[in-house]
PDB file of C-alpha atoms and ligand atoms in Angstrom:
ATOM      1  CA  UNK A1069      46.808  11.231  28.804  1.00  0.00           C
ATOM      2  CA  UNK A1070      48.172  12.015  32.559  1.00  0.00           C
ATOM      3  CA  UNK A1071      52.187  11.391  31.830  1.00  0.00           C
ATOM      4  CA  UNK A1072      51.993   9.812  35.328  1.00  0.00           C
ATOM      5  CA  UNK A1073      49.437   7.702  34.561  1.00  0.00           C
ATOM      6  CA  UNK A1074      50.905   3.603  34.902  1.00  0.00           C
ATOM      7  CA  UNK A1075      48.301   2.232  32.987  1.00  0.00           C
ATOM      8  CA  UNK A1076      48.911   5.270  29.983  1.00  0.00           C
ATOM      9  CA  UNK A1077      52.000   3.998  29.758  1.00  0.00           C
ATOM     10  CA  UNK A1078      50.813   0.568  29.654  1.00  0.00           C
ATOM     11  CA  UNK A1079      48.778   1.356  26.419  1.00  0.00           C
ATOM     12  CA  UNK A1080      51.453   3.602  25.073  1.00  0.00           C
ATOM     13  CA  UNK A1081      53.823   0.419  25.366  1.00  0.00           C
ATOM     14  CA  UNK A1082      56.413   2.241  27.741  1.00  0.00           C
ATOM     15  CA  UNK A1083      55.587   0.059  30.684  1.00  0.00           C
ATOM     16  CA  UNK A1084      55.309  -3.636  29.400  1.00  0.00           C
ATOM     17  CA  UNK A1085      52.982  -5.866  30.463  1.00  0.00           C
ATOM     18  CA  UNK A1086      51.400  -9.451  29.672  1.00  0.00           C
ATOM     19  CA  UNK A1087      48.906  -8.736  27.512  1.00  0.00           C
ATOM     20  CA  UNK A1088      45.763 -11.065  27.657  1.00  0.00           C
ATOM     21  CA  UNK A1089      43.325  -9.191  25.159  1.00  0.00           C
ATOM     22  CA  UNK A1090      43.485  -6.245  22.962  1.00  0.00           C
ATOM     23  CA  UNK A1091      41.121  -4.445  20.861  1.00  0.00           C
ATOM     24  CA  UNK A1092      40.880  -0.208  19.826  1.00  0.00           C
ATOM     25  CA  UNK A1093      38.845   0.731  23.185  1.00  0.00           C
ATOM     26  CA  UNK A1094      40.244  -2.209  25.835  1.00  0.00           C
ATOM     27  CA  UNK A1095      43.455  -3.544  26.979  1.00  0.00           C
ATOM     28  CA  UNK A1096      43.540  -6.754  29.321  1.00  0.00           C
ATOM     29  CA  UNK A1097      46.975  -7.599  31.157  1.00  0.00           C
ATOM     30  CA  UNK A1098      47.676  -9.443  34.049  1.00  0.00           C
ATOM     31  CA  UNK A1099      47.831  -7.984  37.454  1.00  0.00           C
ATOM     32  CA  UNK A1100      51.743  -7.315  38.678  1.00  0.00           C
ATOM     33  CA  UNK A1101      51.107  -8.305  42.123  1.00  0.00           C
ATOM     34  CA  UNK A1102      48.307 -10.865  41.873  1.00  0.00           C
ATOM     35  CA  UNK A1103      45.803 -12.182  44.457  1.00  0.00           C
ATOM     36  CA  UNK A1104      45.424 -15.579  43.067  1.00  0.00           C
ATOM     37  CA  UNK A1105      47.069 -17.063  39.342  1.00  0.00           C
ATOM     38  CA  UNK A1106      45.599 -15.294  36.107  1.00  0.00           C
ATOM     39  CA  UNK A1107      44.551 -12.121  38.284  1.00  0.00           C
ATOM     40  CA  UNK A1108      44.016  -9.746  34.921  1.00  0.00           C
ATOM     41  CA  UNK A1109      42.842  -6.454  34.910  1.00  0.00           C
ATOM     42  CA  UNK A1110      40.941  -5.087  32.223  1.00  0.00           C
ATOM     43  CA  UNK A1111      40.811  -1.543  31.370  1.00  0.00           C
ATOM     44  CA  UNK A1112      39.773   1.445  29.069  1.00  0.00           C
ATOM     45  CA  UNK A1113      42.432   2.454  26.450  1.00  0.00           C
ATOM     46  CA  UNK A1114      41.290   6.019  26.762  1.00  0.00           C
ATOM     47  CA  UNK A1115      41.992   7.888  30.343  1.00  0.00           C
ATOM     48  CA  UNK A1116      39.324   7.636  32.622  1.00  0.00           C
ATOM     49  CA  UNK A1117      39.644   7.527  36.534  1.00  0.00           C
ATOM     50  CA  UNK A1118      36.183   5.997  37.584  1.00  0.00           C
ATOM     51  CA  UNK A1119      33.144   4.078  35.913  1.00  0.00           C
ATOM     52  CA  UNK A1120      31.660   7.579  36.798  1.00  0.00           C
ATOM     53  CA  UNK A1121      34.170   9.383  33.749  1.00  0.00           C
ATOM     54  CA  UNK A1122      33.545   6.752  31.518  1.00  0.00           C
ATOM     55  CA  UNK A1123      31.617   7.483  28.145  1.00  0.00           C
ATOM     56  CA  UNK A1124      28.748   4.615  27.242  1.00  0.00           C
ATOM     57  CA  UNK A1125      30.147   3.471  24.645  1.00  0.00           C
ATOM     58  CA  UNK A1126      33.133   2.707  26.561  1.00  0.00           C
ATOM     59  CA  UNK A1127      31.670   1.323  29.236  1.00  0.00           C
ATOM     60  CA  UNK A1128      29.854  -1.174  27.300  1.00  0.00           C
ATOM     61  CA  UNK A1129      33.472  -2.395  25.555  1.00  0.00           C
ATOM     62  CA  UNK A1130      34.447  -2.599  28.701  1.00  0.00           C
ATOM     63  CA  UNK A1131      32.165  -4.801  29.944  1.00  0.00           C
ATOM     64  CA  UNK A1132      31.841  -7.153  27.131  1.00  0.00           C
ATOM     65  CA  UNK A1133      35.664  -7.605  27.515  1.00  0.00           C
ATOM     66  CA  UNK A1134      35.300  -8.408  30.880  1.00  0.00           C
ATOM     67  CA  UNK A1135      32.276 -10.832  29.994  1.00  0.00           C
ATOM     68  CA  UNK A1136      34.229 -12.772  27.409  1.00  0.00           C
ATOM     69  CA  UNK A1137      37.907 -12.717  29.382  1.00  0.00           C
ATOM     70  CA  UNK A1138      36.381 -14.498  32.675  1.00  0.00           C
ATOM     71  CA  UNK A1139      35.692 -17.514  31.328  1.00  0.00           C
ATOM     72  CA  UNK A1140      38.914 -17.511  29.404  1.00  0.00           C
ATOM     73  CA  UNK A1141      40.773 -16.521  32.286  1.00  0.00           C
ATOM     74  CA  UNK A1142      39.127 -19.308  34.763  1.00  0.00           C
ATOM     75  CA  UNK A1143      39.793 -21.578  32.698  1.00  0.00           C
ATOM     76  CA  UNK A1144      43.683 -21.392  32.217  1.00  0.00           C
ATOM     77  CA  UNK A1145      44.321 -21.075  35.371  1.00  0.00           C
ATOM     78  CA  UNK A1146      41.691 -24.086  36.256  1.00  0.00           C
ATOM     79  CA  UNK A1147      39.742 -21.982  38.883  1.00  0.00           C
ATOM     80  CA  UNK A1148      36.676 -23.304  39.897  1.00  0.00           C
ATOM     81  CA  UNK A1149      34.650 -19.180  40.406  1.00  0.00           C
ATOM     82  CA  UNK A1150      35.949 -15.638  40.174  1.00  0.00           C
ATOM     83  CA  UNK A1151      35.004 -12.409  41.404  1.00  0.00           C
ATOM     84  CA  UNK A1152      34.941  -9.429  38.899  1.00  0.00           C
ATOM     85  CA  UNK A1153      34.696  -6.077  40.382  1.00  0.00           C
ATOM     86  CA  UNK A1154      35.997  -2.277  40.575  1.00  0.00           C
ATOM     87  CA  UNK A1155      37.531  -0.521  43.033  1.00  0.00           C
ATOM     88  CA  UNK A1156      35.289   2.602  41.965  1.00  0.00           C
ATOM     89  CA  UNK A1157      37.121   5.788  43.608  1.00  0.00           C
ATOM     90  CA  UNK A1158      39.615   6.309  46.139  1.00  0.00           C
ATOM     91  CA  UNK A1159      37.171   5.709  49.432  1.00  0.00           C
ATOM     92  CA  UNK A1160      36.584   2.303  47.942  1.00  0.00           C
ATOM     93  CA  UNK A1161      40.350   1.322  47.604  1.00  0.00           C
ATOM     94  CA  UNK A1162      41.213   2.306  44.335  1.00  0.00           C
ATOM     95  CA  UNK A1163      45.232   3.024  43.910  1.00  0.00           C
ATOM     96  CA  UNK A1164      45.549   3.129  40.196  1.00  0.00           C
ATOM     97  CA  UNK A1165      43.017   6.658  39.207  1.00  0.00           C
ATOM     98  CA  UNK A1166      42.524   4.501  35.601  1.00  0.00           C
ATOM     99  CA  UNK A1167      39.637   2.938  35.380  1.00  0.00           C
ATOM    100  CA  UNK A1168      40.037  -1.216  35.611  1.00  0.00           C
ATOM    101  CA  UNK A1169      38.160  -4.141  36.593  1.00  0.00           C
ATOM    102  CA  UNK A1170      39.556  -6.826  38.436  1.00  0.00           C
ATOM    103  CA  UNK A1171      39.359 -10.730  37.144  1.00  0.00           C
ATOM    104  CA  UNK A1172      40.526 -12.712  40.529  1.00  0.00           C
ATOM    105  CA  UNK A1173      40.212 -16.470  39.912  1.00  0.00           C
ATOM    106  CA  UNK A1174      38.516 -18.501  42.913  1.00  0.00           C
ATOM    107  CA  UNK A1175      39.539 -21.479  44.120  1.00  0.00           C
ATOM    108  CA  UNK A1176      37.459 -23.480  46.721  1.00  0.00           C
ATOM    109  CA  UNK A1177      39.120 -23.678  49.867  1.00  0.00           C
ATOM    110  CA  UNK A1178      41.489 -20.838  48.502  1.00  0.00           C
ATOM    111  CA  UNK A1179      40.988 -18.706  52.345  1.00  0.00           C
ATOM    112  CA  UNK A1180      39.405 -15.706  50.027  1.00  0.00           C
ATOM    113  CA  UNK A1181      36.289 -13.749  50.876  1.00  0.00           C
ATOM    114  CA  UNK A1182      33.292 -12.973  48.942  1.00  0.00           C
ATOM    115  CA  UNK A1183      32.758  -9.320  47.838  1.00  0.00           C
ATOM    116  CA  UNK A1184      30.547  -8.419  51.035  1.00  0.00           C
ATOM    117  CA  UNK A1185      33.258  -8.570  52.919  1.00  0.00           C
ATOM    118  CA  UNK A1186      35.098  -5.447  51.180  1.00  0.00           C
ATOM    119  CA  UNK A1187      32.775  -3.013  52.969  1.00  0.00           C
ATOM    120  CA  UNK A1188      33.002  -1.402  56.759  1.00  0.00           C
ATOM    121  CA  UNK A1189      30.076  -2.006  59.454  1.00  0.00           C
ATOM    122  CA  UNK A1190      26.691  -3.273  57.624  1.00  0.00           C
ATOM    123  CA  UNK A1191      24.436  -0.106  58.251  1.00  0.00           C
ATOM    124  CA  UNK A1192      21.203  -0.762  60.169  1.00  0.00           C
ATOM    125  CA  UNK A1193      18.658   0.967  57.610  1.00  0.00           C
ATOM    126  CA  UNK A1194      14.393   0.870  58.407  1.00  0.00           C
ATOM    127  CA  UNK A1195      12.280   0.045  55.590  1.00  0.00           C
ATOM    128  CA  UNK A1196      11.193   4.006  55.661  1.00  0.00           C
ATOM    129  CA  UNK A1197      14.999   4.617  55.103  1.00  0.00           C
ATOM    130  CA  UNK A1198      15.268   2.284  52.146  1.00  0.00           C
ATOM    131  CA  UNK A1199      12.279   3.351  50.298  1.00  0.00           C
ATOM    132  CA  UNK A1200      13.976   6.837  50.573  1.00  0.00           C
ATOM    133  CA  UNK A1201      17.294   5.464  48.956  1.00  0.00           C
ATOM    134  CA  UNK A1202      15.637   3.565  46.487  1.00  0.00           C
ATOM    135  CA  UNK A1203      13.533   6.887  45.256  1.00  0.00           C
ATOM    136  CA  UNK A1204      16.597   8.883  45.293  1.00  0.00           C
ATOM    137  CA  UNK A1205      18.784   6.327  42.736  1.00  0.00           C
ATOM    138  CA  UNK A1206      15.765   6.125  40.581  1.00  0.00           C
ATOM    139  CA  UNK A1207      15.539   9.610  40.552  1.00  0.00           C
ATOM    140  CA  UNK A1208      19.540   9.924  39.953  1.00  0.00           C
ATOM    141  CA  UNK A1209      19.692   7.953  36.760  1.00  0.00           C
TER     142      UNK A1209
HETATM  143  P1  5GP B2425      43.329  -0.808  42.378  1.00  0.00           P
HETATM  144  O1  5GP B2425      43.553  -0.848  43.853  1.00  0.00           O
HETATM  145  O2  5GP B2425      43.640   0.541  41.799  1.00  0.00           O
HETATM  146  O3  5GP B2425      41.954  -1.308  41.983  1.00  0.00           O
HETATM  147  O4  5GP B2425      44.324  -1.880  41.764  1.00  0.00           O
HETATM  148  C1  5GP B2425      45.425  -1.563  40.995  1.00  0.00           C
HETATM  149  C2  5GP B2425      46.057  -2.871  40.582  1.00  0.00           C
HETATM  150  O5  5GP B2425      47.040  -2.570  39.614  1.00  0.00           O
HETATM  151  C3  5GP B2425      46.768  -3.596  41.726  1.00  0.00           C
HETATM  152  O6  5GP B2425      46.216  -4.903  41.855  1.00  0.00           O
HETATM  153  C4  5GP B2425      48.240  -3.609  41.309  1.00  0.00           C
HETATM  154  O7  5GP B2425      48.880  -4.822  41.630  1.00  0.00           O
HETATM  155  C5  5GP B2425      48.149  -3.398  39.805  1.00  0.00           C
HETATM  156  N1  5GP B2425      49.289  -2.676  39.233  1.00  0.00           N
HETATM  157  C6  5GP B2425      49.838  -1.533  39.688  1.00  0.00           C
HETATM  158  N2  5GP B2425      50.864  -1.145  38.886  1.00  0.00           N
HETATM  159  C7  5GP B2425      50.925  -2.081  37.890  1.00  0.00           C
HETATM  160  C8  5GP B2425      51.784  -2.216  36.764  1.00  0.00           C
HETATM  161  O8  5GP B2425      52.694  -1.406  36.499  1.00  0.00           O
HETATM  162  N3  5GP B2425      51.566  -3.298  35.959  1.00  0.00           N
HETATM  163  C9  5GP B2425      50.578  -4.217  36.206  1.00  0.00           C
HETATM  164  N4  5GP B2425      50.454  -5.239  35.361  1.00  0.00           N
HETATM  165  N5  5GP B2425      49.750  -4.096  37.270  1.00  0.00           N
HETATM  166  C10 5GP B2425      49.913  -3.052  38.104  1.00  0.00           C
HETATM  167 ZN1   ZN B2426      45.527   6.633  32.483  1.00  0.00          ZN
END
């Protein structure tokens, strides 16, 4: 592991942090400086900077953490949605190069956005365009 990794530390126990959910591939703690109450992030034990690095098997504990903390998480905190997302690279916002989702309870009224509101000026794509996209992300898997 990167010695100047936070979240290393996190799993090595030399930063502390409220744990939420722990298993042999996943950690779940709560976010330091949280957007709304019960803001948890849940990450990969192993060092991995983007969803890009990270093996299958991995991703899929990942995941399935994620899947059975939101509910969990909403519920404790008595939000009424969440949004669950990555900030997937540094273009896209991410600060911490580990990979982590974010849980972020909702609450109506709360002032927050939904997640199409993260991204810069909507592009204005033709149909010719998208086709082209389309083949090229089929043809990239
Ligand atoms: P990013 O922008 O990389 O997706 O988000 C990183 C998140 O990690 C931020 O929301 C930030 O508040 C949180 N964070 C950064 N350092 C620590 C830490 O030492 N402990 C905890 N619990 N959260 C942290
Ligand atoms: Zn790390």
């Amino acid at each position: 592991m990167p010695n100047d990794c936070i979240f290393c530390q996190i799993v090595a126990g030399d930063i502390p942090s409220k744990t939420v959910y722990e298993d042999e591939s996943v950690l779940a703690f709560l976010d330091v400086n949280p957007l709304a109450p019960g803001h948890t992030l849940v990450i990969s034990k192993d060092h991995h900077e983007t969803l890009d690095d990270l093996p299958d098997d991995a991703a899929a504990d990942l995941f399935s953490v994620l899947h059975g903390l939101t509910p969990a998480v909403e519920t404790a905190v008595d939000a009424d949605a969440s949004n669950v997302a990555f900030n997937n690279g540094g273009a896209a916002g991410q600060e911490v190069p580990h990979v982590h989702g974010h849980i972020i309870p909702r609450f109506d009224g709360d002032g927050g956005h939904p997640i199409h509101a993260i991204a810069g000026d909507r592009p204005d794509l033709s149909d010719e365009e998208l086709d082209a996209i389309a083949d090229d992300i089929r043809d990239g898997r």
